[in-house]
Coordinates of C-alpha atoms (C1' of nucleotides) in Angstrom, one line a residue:
Chain A
X1478 CA -31.9 -15.9 1.4
X1479 CA -31.4 -15.2 5.3
X1480 CA -27.5 -15.2 5.8
X1481 CA -28.0 -18.9 7.1
X1482 CA -30.1 -19.8 4.3
X1483 CA -27.4 -18.7 1.9
X1484 CA -25.0 -21.8 4.0
X1485 CA -28.2 -24.0 4.3
X1486 CA -28.0 -25.3 0.6
X1487 CA -26.3 -27.6 -1.5
X1488 CA -22.6 -27.2 -1.0
X1489 CA -22.0 -27.9 -4.2
X1490 CA -24.1 -25.5 -4.9
X1491 CA -22.6 -22.9 -2.1
X1492 CA -19.0 -23.1 -3.2
X1493 CA -19.6 -21.4 -6.1
X1494 CA -21.9 -18.9 -4.8
X1495 CA -19.5 -17.6 -2.5
X1496 CA -16.4 -16.4 -5.5
X1497 CA -16.6 -12.7 -5.2
X1498 CA -17.7 -12.5 -1.6
X1499 CA -15.8 -10.3 0.8
X1500 CA -14.1 -12.1 3.6
X1501 CA -12.4 -10.0 6.2
X1502 CA -11.2 -11.3 9.5
X1503 CA -10.4 -8.6 12.6
X1504 CA -10.6 -5.8 9.2
X1505 CA -7.9 -8.0 7.1
X1506 CA -8.7 -9.9 3.7
X1507 CA -10.7 -9.1 0.4
X1508 CA -12.4 -11.2 -2.0
X1509 CA -12.7 -15.1 -2.0
X1510 CA -11.7 -16.1 -5.8
X1511 CA -11.2 -19.7 -5.2
X1512 CA -13.1 -22.4 -3.0
X1513 CA -13.7 -26.1 -2.8
X1514 CA -16.7 -28.1 -1.6
X1515 CA -16.7 -31.0 0.6
X1516 CA -19.8 -33.3 1.4
X1517 CA -20.6 -35.6 3.9
X1518 CA -20.9 -38.5 1.4
X1519 CA -17.7 -37.8 0.0
X1520 CA -15.4 -39.9 0.6
X1521 CA -12.3 -37.1 0.3
X1522 CA -14.3 -35.2 3.6
X1523 CA -13.2 -35.1 6.9
X1524 CA -16.6 -35.7 7.3
X1525 CA -16.9 -38.9 5.6
X1526 CA -15.8 -41.3 8.7
X1527 CA -19.1 -39.5 11.0
X1528 CA -18.4 -37.5 13.5
X1529 CA -15.1 -37.3 15.8
X1530 CA -13.8 -34.5 18.2
X1531 CA -11.8 -32.8 15.1
X1532 CA -14.6 -32.0 12.5
X1533 CA -17.4 -31.6 15.1
X1534 CA -18.2 -28.4 13.7
X1535 CA -18.7 -30.0 10.2
X1536 CA -22.1 -30.9 12.0
X1537 CA -23.0 -28.3 13.9
X1538 CA -25.2 -25.2 13.1
X1539 CA -24.7 -23.4 9.2
X1540 CA -22.5 -20.5 8.9
X1541 CA -19.9 -21.3 11.0
X1542 CA -16.3 -21.7 10.6
X1543 CA -14.5 -25.0 10.4
X1544 CA -11.1 -25.1 11.3
X1545 CA -8.4 -27.9 10.5
X1546 CA -4.5 -28.0 10.5
X1547 CA -2.9 -29.5 7.8
X1548 CA 0.3 -31.3 7.6
X1549 CA 1.3 -30.8 11.1
X1550 CA 1.9 -27.2 10.0
X1551 CA -1.1 -24.7 8.4
X1552 CA -4.3 -23.3 10.1
X1553 CA -7.2 -23.8 6.9
X1554 CA -11.0 -21.9 7.3
X1555 CA -13.7 -23.7 5.8
X1556 CA -17.4 -22.8 5.9
X1557 CA -20.1 -24.8 7.3
X1558 CA -23.0 -25.6 5.2
X1559 CA -25.4 -28.3 5.9
X1560 CA -24.5 -30.8 8.4
X1561 CA -21.0 -32.7 7.1
X1562 CA -20.6 -30.1 4.5
X1563 CA -18.0 -27.4 4.0
X1564 CA -16.9 -25.4 1.9
X1565 CA -12.8 -24.8 2.1
X1566 CA -12.0 -21.0 1.1
X1567 CA -8.6 -21.8 -1.1
X1568 CA -7.7 -18.1 -2.1
X1569 CA -8.0 -14.4 -1.7
X1570 CA -7.5 -11.6 -3.5
X1571 CA -6.2 -9.2 -0.7
X1572 CA -8.0 -5.8 -0.1
X1573 CA -7.4 -4.9 3.3
X1574 CA -4.8 -5.2 5.9
X1575 CA -2.4 -6.0 3.2
X1576 CA 0.7 -4.4 5.0
X1577 CA 0.1 -6.7 7.6
X1578 CA -0.7 -9.8 5.4
X1579 CA 2.8 -8.9 4.1
X1580 CA 4.2 -9.0 7.6
X1581 CA 2.5 -12.1 8.4
X1582 CA 3.5 -14.4 5.4
X1583 CA 6.8 -12.4 5.2
X1584 CA 6.7 -12.3 1.3
X1585 CA 5.6 -8.8 -0.5
X1586 CA 4.2 -9.9 -3.7
X1587 CA 0.6 -9.6 -3.4
X1588 CA 0.2 -12.3 -5.7
X1589 CA 1.3 -14.8 -2.5
X1590 CA -0.3 -13.6 0.5
X1591 CA -3.1 -15.2 0.0
X1592 CA -2.9 -18.0 -2.9
X1593 CA -3.5 -21.4 -1.6
X1594 CA -5.6 -22.3 1.7
X1595 CA -2.5 -22.5 4.1
X1596 CA -1.3 -19.3 2.8
X1597 CA -4.5 -17.3 3.4
X1598 CA -4.6 -19.1 6.4
X1599 CA -1.8 -17.6 8.0
X1600 CA -2.2 -14.1 5.9
X1601 CA -5.9 -13.6 7.9
X1602 CA -4.2 -15.1 11.3
X1603 CA -6.6 -18.1 11.2
X1604 CA -5.8 -20.8 14.2
X1605 CA -7.8 -22.3 16.6
X1606 CA -9.4 -19.5 18.6
X1607 CA -11.7 -19.4 15.3
X1608 CA -13.2 -23.5 15.3
X1609 CA -16.9 -23.0 15.4
X1610 CA -17.5 -19.3 15.4
X1611 CA -20.2 -18.0 13.8
X1612 CA -19.7 -16.1 10.3
X1613 CA -22.1 -13.5 11.0
X1614 CA -20.1 -12.1 13.9
X1615 CA -16.9 -10.6 14.4
X1616 CA -14.2 -11.6 14.2
X1617 CA -15.6 -12.7 10.9
X1618 CA -17.3 -9.6 8.7
X1619 CA -18.4 -11.7 5.3
X1620 CA -20.6 -10.1 2.7
X1621 CA -22.2 -12.7 0.5
X1622 CA -24.7 -9.9 -0.9
X1623 CA -22.0 -9.6 -4.1
X1624 CA -22.8 -9.4 -8.0
X1625 CA -22.1 -12.5 -9.6
X1626 CA -18.4 -12.7 -11.6
X1627 CA -18.6 -13.2 -15.5
X1628 CA -17.1 -16.2 -15.7
X1629 CA -16.2 -18.9 -13.3
X1630 CA -13.8 -22.0 -13.7
X1631 CA -14.5 -25.5 -12.4
X1632 CA -12.4 -28.4 -11.9
X1633 CA -11.1 -31.2 -9.9
X1634 CA -10.4 -30.8 -6.1
X1635 CA -6.4 -30.7 -5.2
X1636 CA -4.4 -31.9 -3.1
X1637 CA -6.7 -35.6 -2.8
X1638 CA -6.5 -39.2 -2.8
X1639 CA -10.3 -40.2 -2.6
X1640 CA -12.8 -38.8 -4.9
X1641 CA -9.6 -37.3 -7.2
X1642 CA -12.3 -36.8 -10.2
X1643 CA -15.1 -34.8 -8.9
X1644 CA -15.0 -31.5 -9.9
X1645 CA -15.7 -29.7 -7.1
X1646 CA -13.1 -26.9 -7.0
X1647 CA -14.3 -23.7 -8.1
X1648 CA -12.4 -20.4 -9.1
X1649 CA -13.0 -16.6 -10.9
X1650 CA -11.7 -17.5 -14.4
X1651 CA -8.5 -15.6 -14.9
X1652 CA -7.8 -14.3 -11.7
X1653 CA -4.1 -13.6 -10.8
X1654 CA -4.9 -14.6 -7.1
X1655 CA -5.7 -18.9 -7.5
X1656 CA -3.7 -21.0 -5.7
X1657 CA -3.1 -22.7 -9.3
X1658 CA -4.2 -22.5 -13.0
X1659 CA -7.1 -24.4 -14.1
X1660 CA -6.7 -26.6 -17.2
Chain B
dG784 C1' 6.2 -24.9 -16.1
dA785 C1' 6.5 -29.2 -14.4
dG786 C1' 7.5 -32.4 -10.9
dC787 C1' 9.7 -34.1 -6.7
dT788 C1' 10.9 -33.7 -1.4
dG789 C1' 11.0 -32.6 3.5
dA790 C1' 9.1 -30.4 7.5
dT791 C1' 6.1 -31.2 10.9
dT792 C1' 2.1 -32.9 14.4
dG793 C1' -3.0 -33.7 15.4
dT794 C1' -5.9 -37.8 14.6
dC795 C1' -7.7 -42.2 14.6
dT796 C1' -7.3 -47.5 13.5
Chain C
dG1022 C1' 2.1 -46.1 13.7
dA1023 C1' 0.0 -44.5 8.9
dC1024 C1' -0.9 -40.6 7.1
dA1025 C1' -3.0 -36.1 5.6
dA1026 C1' -7.9 -30.7 2.1
dT1027 C1' 0.0 -28.1 2.1
dC1028 C1' 3.8 -25.0 1.1
dA1029 C1' 8.7 -23.6 0.3
dG1030 C1' 13.0 -24.6 -2.5
dC1031 C1' 15.1 -27.6 -5.4
dT1032 C1' 15.9 -29.8 -10.1
dC1033 C1' 15.8 -29.9 -14.6
dT1034 C1' 13.9 -28.3 -19.4

DNA sequence: GAGCTGATTGTCT
DNA sequence: GACAATCAGCTCT
């Protein structure tokens, strides 16, 4: 399975398979512990209405970054899979560049650095300069040849008003670095 | 621990 | 002009 082929699969398969992978941006980051899947034909997806200027990267090649601004405030990072599908990176266990993340976030508690898509974006320096960039190359560093986590949690996605019950949120069971507990 | 509210701005109808 | 894949800070329990 090549790097690009890893992403050229059903997004609901890619999202759980990313748990345990290491993501760094300019050497800052850690282990992915929480993800969500969004499909082209999924009413909750930014791609659902079809291609627009904002979601263009979601219709580009797999294994590239889709970045969007949330609530006019936060920058959130996604990995593009098949056309119109992407995985939202929701939480990371910090392992590298922790001091820089503390500085960027303005908090000390390591659990508060990357426990949510907006927090993670701030901690890793996510911004529009990363839009559409390949995940294979710097400033990204993404290892997908990782051991499978011992147990996964699955549940509905967070913060949506559509497709509220689709269970496409995935997490490493019991991780203290999740954005929220799974019920 | 759960639940509410305001902040803030790009995007699309 | 409505709304959003969020967060921090607040209340109450």
